[in-house]
Amino acid sequence: TLFRSRLLKEKNLLLRCYTQNIDTLERVAGLTEEDLVEAHGTFFTSHCVSILCKKEYTLSWMKEKIFSDLTPKCDKCNSLVKPDIVFFGESLPSRFFTAVKSDFPTVDLLIIMGTSLQVQPFASLVNKVNTNTPRLLINKEKTGEGESFMGMLGFGGGMDFDSEKAYRDVAWLGSCDEGCLALAELLGWKKELEQLVQQEHTAIDAKSDADGPTAGACTPVMEESSNSMGKSTQKMKNPRNDGSPVKEKTKQVLEETNTTNMEGSRRKEE
């Protein structure tokens, strides 16, 4: 699914990929920071929480601390270091708001995949494009359909797949992987997409083998992206109010992502 965005990029057709994933899956698929708007933040970088310091740390640095059962402390000021993910009650990254203003008025086609369109303000993005812009939903069920109440609140009128007034919204129902392959086949790109997936999976497996047993923690199998996103987002959006340190929350998410990776690999082999 995520390699579909990579292929669009290689064909110079991708304006931006907006994601709620926090586990760097899109970066693993080959998208750059410029290609992405990571609405709920990312594990790719971490920062010291001190407003006087704010030193940046890498993903490998954070992984080493977490899997060594060490509290991530800044080596400059000794304050805590937190992954650049959005916890419940925190503001979304400023890049989200600035990019929405510049990107959505220029969109030729909006593709929405693997989402319930329930979490605001991300869910309202479908209404930010011009009224004549086609919108394609690739999902297991229809979602984001019009609600007058939400329209009154300024979130737009939603999507319209079936009414007599429907004119631009299309829903392809099924798994995101199957939907992306179907779209690629219609465009004459199916073979290219399959070759890209195989090539990148081979590279990911080789890197995981070289880096050791914890390498897969932030490089989950691509076809597990939807499950990984759901688990990770739920964990970070609903932390227990029990005084547990950031370290424990971060470790739980990384371990869950690693488990998803191993389960996905077993299914792939079967």
Tab-separated table of N, CA, C and O in Angstrom, residues 20 22 38-43 45-47 49 62 66 72 80-93 119-120 232-241 244-253:
chain	number	residue	atom	x	y	z
A	20	GLN	N	-1.401	9.401	9.500
A	20	GLN	CA	-1.533	9.358	10.953
A	20	GLN	C	-0.570	8.348	11.569
A	20	GLN	O	-0.524	8.205	12.789
A	22	ILE	N	2.743	6.800	13.078
A	22	ILE	CA	3.851	7.373	13.848
A	22	ILE	C	5.088	6.485	13.779
A	22	ILE	O	6.126	6.826	14.342
A	38	GLU	N	3.355	14.156	8.670
A	38	GLU	CA	3.082	13.158	9.699
A	38	GLU	C	2.266	13.836	10.796
A	38	GLU	O	2.791	14.410	11.744
A	39	ALA	N	0.952	13.744	10.642
A	39	ALA	CA	0.030	14.543	11.455
A	39	ALA	C	0.132	14.246	12.948
A	39	ALA	O	-0.076	15.139	13.770
A	40	HIS	N	0.423	13.009	13.301
A	40	HIS	CA	0.529	12.645	14.707
A	40	HIS	C	1.977	12.488	15.145
A	40	HIS	O	2.264	11.855	16.169
A	41	GLY	N	2.883	13.063	14.367
A	41	GLY	CA	4.293	13.006	14.714
A	41	GLY	C	4.942	11.723	14.235
A	41	GLY	O	4.362	10.940	13.484
A	42	THR	N	6.172	11.482	14.707
A	42	THR	CA	6.940	10.342	14.225
A	42	THR	C	7.987	9.916	15.253
A	42	THR	O	8.487	10.733	16.039
A	43	PHE	N	8.321	8.640	15.225
A	43	PHE	CA	9.411	8.110	16.029
A	43	PHE	C	10.764	8.389	15.387
A	43	PHE	O	11.801	8.107	15.989
A	45	THR	N	12.513	10.955	14.835
A	45	THR	CA	13.369	11.834	15.621
A	45	THR	C	12.796	11.997	17.023
A	45	THR	O	11.608	11.756	17.264
A	46	SER	N	13.648	12.406	17.942
A	46	SER	CA	13.250	12.709	19.312
A	46	SER	C	13.939	14.003	19.718
A	46	SER	O	14.954	14.393	19.121
A	47	HIS	N	13.382	14.675	20.740
A	47	HIS	CA	13.971	15.918	21.203
A	47	HIS	C	13.973	15.988	22.729
A	47	HIS	O	13.074	15.443	23.385
A	49	VAL	N	13.124	17.555	26.127
A	49	VAL	CA	11.897	18.266	26.477
A	49	VAL	C	12.165	19.650	27.068
A	49	VAL	O	11.251	20.456	27.187
A	62	MET	N	17.299	6.496	20.223
A	62	MET	CA	16.150	6.209	21.077
A	62	MET	C	15.923	4.708	21.224
A	62	MET	O	15.636	4.211	22.318
A	66	ILE	N	15.694	2.609	24.773
A	66	ILE	CA	14.463	1.909	25.151
A	66	ILE	C	14.704	0.425	25.353
A	66	ILE	O	14.283	-0.173	26.355
A	72	PRO	N	15.491	7.609	28.567
A	72	PRO	CA	16.185	8.498	27.622
A	72	PRO	C	16.433	9.870	28.243
A	72	PRO	O	15.498	10.621	28.492
A	80	LEU	N	14.624	14.794	30.225
A	80	LEU	CA	14.066	13.675	29.483
A	80	LEU	C	14.088	13.953	27.981
A	80	LEU	O	13.992	15.113	27.555
A	81	VAL	N	14.190	12.893	27.196
A	81	VAL	CA	14.099	12.990	25.735
A	81	VAL	C	12.838	12.254	25.293
A	81	VAL	O	12.615	11.105	25.684
A	82	LYS	N	12.001	12.920	24.516
A	82	LYS	CA	10.710	12.368	24.100
A	82	LYS	C	10.677	12.202	22.577
A	82	LYS	O	11.095	13.096	21.846
A	83	PRO	N	10.168	11.063	22.091
A	83	PRO	CA	9.972	10.918	20.637
A	83	PRO	C	9.047	12.020	20.118
A	83	PRO	O	8.173	12.499	20.841
A	84	ASP	N	9.220	12.404	18.901
A	84	ASP	CA	8.438	13.504	18.321
A	84	ASP	C	7.059	13.028	17.873
A	84	ASP	O	6.651	13.199	16.722
A	85	ILE	N	6.331	12.418	18.792
A	85	ILE	CA	4.976	11.947	18.535
A	85	ILE	C	3.999	12.792	19.341
A	85	ILE	O	4.373	13.398	20.346
A	86	VAL	N	2.754	12.832	18.881
A	86	VAL	CA	1.746	13.679	19.509
A	86	VAL	C	0.966	12.866	20.540
A	86	VAL	O	0.264	11.911	20.190
A	87	PHE	N	1.100	13.247	21.792
A	87	PHE	CA	0.322	12.612	22.849
A	87	PHE	C	-1.055	13.271	22.951
A	87	PHE	O	-1.270	14.380	22.442
A	88	PHE	N	-1.961	12.585	23.609
A	88	PHE	CA	-3.297	13.116	23.795
A	88	PHE	C	-3.225	14.482	24.479
A	88	PHE	O	-2.550	14.655	25.499
A	89	GLY	N	-3.933	15.458	23.909
A	89	GLY	CA	-3.952	16.795	24.475
A	89	GLY	C	-2.906	17.729	23.906
A	89	GLY	O	-2.946	18.936	24.163
A	90	GLU	N	-1.944	17.188	23.145
A	90	GLU	CA	-0.913	18.029	22.545
A	90	GLU	C	-1.356	18.529	21.172
A	90	GLU	O	-2.190	17.904	20.506
A	91	SER	N	-0.784	19.630	20.738
A	91	SER	CA	-1.107	20.195	19.436
A	91	SER	C	-0.436	19.383	18.323
A	91	SER	O	0.642	18.814	18.514
A	92	LEU	N	-1.088	19.352	17.167
A	92	LEU	CA	-0.469	18.733	16.011
A	92	LEU	C	0.717	19.574	15.548
A	92	LEU	O	0.768	20.776	15.828
A	93	PRO	N	1.657	18.970	14.822
A	93	PRO	CA	2.818	19.735	14.351
A	93	PRO	C	2.381	20.919	13.490
A	93	PRO	O	1.400	20.833	12.739
A	119	VAL	N	-11.175	10.779	13.426
A	119	VAL	CA	-10.353	11.616	14.298
A	119	VAL	C	-10.127	12.977	13.656
A	119	VAL	O	-9.589	13.075	12.556
A	120	GLN	N	-10.565	14.015	14.348
A	120	GLN	CA	-10.367	15.387	13.874
A	120	GLN	C	-9.061	15.955	14.462
A	120	GLN	O	-8.628	15.529	15.523
A	232	SER	N	-0.579	1.468	17.135
A	232	SER	CA	0.322	2.504	17.603
A	232	SER	C	-0.436	3.768	17.961
A	232	SER	O	-0.197	4.377	18.995
A	233	THR	N	-1.358	4.181	17.093
A	233	THR	CA	-2.096	5.407	17.348
A	233	THR	C	-2.929	5.275	18.618
A	233	THR	O	-2.972	6.172	19.447
A	234	GLN	N	-3.594	4.127	18.785
A	234	GLN	CA	-4.414	3.931	19.976
A	234	GLN	C	-3.550	3.997	21.242
A	234	GLN	O	-3.929	4.602	22.231
A	235	LYS	N	-2.381	3.399	21.181
A	235	LYS	CA	-1.537	3.378	22.372
A	235	LYS	C	-1.069	4.768	22.746
A	235	LYS	O	-1.037	5.142	23.913
A	236	MET	N	-0.683	5.568	21.756
A	236	MET	CA	-0.150	6.880	22.079
A	236	MET	C	-1.256	7.902	22.334
A	236	MET	O	-1.050	8.873	23.031
A	237	LYS	N	-2.442	7.692	21.764
A	237	LYS	CA	-3.528	8.638	21.967
A	237	LYS	C	-4.257	8.413	23.289
A	237	LYS	O	-4.980	9.255	23.753
A	238	ASN	N	-4.060	7.209	23.904
A	238	ASN	CA	-4.786	6.906	25.128
A	238	ASN	C	-3.838	6.384	26.210
A	238	ASN	O	-3.999	5.273	26.709
A	239	PRO	N	-2.810	7.162	26.566
A	239	PRO	CA	-1.902	6.692	27.606
A	239	PRO	C	-2.620	6.591	28.950
A	239	PRO	O	-3.478	7.396	29.258
A	240	ARG	N	-2.245	5.580	29.742
A	240	ARG	CA	-2.846	5.436	31.066
A	240	ARG	C	-2.433	6.604	31.946
A	240	ARG	O	-1.301	7.070	31.918
A	241	ASN	N	-3.354	7.062	32.740
A	241	ASN	CA	-3.062	8.169	33.647
A	241	ASN	C	-2.568	7.609	34.978
A	241	ASN	O	-3.169	7.788	36.029
A	244	SER	N	3.068	6.489	34.612
A	244	SER	CA	4.115	5.742	33.931
A	244	SER	C	4.969	6.693	33.107
A	244	SER	O	4.448	7.588	32.462
A	245	PRO	N	6.271	6.525	33.086
A	245	PRO	CA	7.145	7.432	32.344
A	245	PRO	C	6.992	7.263	30.840
A	245	PRO	O	6.499	6.251	30.342
A	246	VAL	N	7.427	8.265	30.114
A	246	VAL	CA	7.390	8.214	28.649
A	246	VAL	C	8.116	6.981	28.137
A	246	VAL	O	7.718	6.360	27.152
A	247	LYS	N	9.175	6.596	28.835
A	247	LYS	CA	9.953	5.433	28.408
A	247	LYS	C	9.087	4.188	28.290
A	247	LYS	O	9.169	3.438	27.321
A	248	GLU	N	8.231	3.942	29.291
A	248	GLU	CA	7.400	2.752	29.282
A	248	GLU	C	6.396	2.786	28.142
A	248	GLU	O	6.137	1.782	27.483
A	249	LYS	N	5.786	3.954	27.893
A	249	LYS	CA	4.828	4.074	26.809
A	249	LYS	C	5.512	3.828	25.470
A	249	LYS	O	4.988	3.139	24.594
A	250	THR	N	6.685	4.419	25.303
A	250	THR	CA	7.421	4.262	24.049
A	250	THR	C	7.817	2.808	23.842
A	250	THR	O	7.679	2.256	22.750
A	251	LYS	N	8.272	2.178	24.889
A	251	LYS	CA	8.694	0.786	24.781
A	251	LYS	C	7.527	-0.115	24.401
A	251	LYS	O	7.659	-1.018	23.572
A	252	GLN	N	6.358	0.135	24.990
A	252	GLN	CA	5.183	-0.678	24.664
A	252	GLN	C	4.846	-0.593	23.185
A	252	GLN	O	4.559	-1.592	22.532
A	253	VAL	N	4.886	0.636	22.632
A	253	VAL	CA	4.554	0.805	21.217
A	253	VAL	C	5.567	0.122	20.327
A	253	VAL	O	5.228	-0.568	19.366
